[in-house]
XYZ file of C-alpha atoms in Angstrom:
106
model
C 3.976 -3.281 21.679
C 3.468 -4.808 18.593
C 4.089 -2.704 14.993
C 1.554 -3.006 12.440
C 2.596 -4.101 9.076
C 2.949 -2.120 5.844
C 0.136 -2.921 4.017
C 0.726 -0.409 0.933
C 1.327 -1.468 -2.266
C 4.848 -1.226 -3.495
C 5.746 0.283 -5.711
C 2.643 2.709 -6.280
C 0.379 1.524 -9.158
C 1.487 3.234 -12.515
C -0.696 5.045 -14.255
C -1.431 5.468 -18.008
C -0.850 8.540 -20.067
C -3.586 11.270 -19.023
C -6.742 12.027 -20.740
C -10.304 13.946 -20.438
C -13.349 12.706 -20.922
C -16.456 14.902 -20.609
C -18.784 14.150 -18.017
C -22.381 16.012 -18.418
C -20.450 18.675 -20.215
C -17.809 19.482 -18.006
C -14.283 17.817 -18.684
C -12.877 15.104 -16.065
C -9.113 13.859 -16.420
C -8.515 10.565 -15.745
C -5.919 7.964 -17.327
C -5.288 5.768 -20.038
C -6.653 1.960 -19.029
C -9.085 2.806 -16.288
C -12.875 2.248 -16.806
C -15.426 5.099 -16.841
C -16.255 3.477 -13.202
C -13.163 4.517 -12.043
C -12.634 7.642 -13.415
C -15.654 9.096 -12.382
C -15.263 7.428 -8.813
C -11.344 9.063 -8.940
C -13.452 12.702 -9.337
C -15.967 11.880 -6.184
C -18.902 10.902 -8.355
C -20.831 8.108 -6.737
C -24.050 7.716 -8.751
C -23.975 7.010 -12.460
C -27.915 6.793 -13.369
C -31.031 7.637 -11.526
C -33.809 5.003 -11.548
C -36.838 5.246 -14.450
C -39.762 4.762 -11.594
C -38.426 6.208 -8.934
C -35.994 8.685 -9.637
C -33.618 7.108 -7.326
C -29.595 7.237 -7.596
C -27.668 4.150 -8.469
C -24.024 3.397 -8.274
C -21.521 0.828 -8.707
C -22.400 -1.860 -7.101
C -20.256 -5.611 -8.547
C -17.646 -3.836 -10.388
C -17.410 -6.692 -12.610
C -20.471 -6.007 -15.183
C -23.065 -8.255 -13.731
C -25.590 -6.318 -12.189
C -25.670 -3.243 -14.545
C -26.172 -0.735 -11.827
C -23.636 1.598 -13.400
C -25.262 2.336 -16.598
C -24.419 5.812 -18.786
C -24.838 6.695 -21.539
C -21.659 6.910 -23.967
C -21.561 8.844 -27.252
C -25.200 9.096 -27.175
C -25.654 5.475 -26.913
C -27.373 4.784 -23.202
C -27.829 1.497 -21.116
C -23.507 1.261 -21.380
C -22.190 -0.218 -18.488
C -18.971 2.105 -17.124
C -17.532 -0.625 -14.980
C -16.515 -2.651 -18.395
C -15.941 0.424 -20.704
C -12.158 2.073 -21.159
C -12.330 5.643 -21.276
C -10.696 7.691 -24.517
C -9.692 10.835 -25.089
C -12.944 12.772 -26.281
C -15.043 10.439 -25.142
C -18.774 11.790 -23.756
C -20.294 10.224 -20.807
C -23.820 11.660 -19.352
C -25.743 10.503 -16.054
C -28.320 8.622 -17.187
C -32.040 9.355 -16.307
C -34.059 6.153 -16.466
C -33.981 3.870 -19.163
C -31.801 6.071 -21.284
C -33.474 7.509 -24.785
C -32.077 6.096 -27.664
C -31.622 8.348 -31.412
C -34.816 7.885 -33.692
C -33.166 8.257 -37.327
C -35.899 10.385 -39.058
């Protein structure tokens, strides 16, 4: 009978100094040097926008920033792709619903 091989990593991946972010409102903790991608796939959340015709969830999809899939909006600024953004301490992510509305300075 044949073993398998250890496939694991070694040593476990270190992680960075912990943080929250707020997601939607509601503080997530996640680590210094991850993206908002992985952070918010860490916490079990799959879907980071929902489509402006249909209504439809979307994901993360290339990882890499090419197909902007993963789109939030960050700080209040939408269309933000979380796959190529760091999280910080504070920082405030939302779903985003469409094409994201952008602040109209009066």
């Amino acid at each position: 009978m044949m073993t398998q091989p250890d496939l694991r990593m070694s040593p476990p991946a270190e992680r960075g100094r912990a943080l929250t972010i707020l997601v939607d409102g509601q503080p997530l903790g996640c680590h210094e040097g991850e993206s908002i991608a992985a952070a918010l796939l860490a916490a079990g959340r799959r879907s980071t926008r929902v489509t402006a015709r249909a209504g439809e969830p979307r994901g993360y999809f290339c990882g890499m920033g090419v197909c902007h899939d993963c789109l939030v909006t960050v700080d209040g600024l939408p269309n933000v792709r979380a796959c190529m953004t760091p999280v910080k301490e504070g920082l405030r992510v939302e779903i985003q619903r469409g094409l994201g509305e952008w602040g109209v300075e009066a």
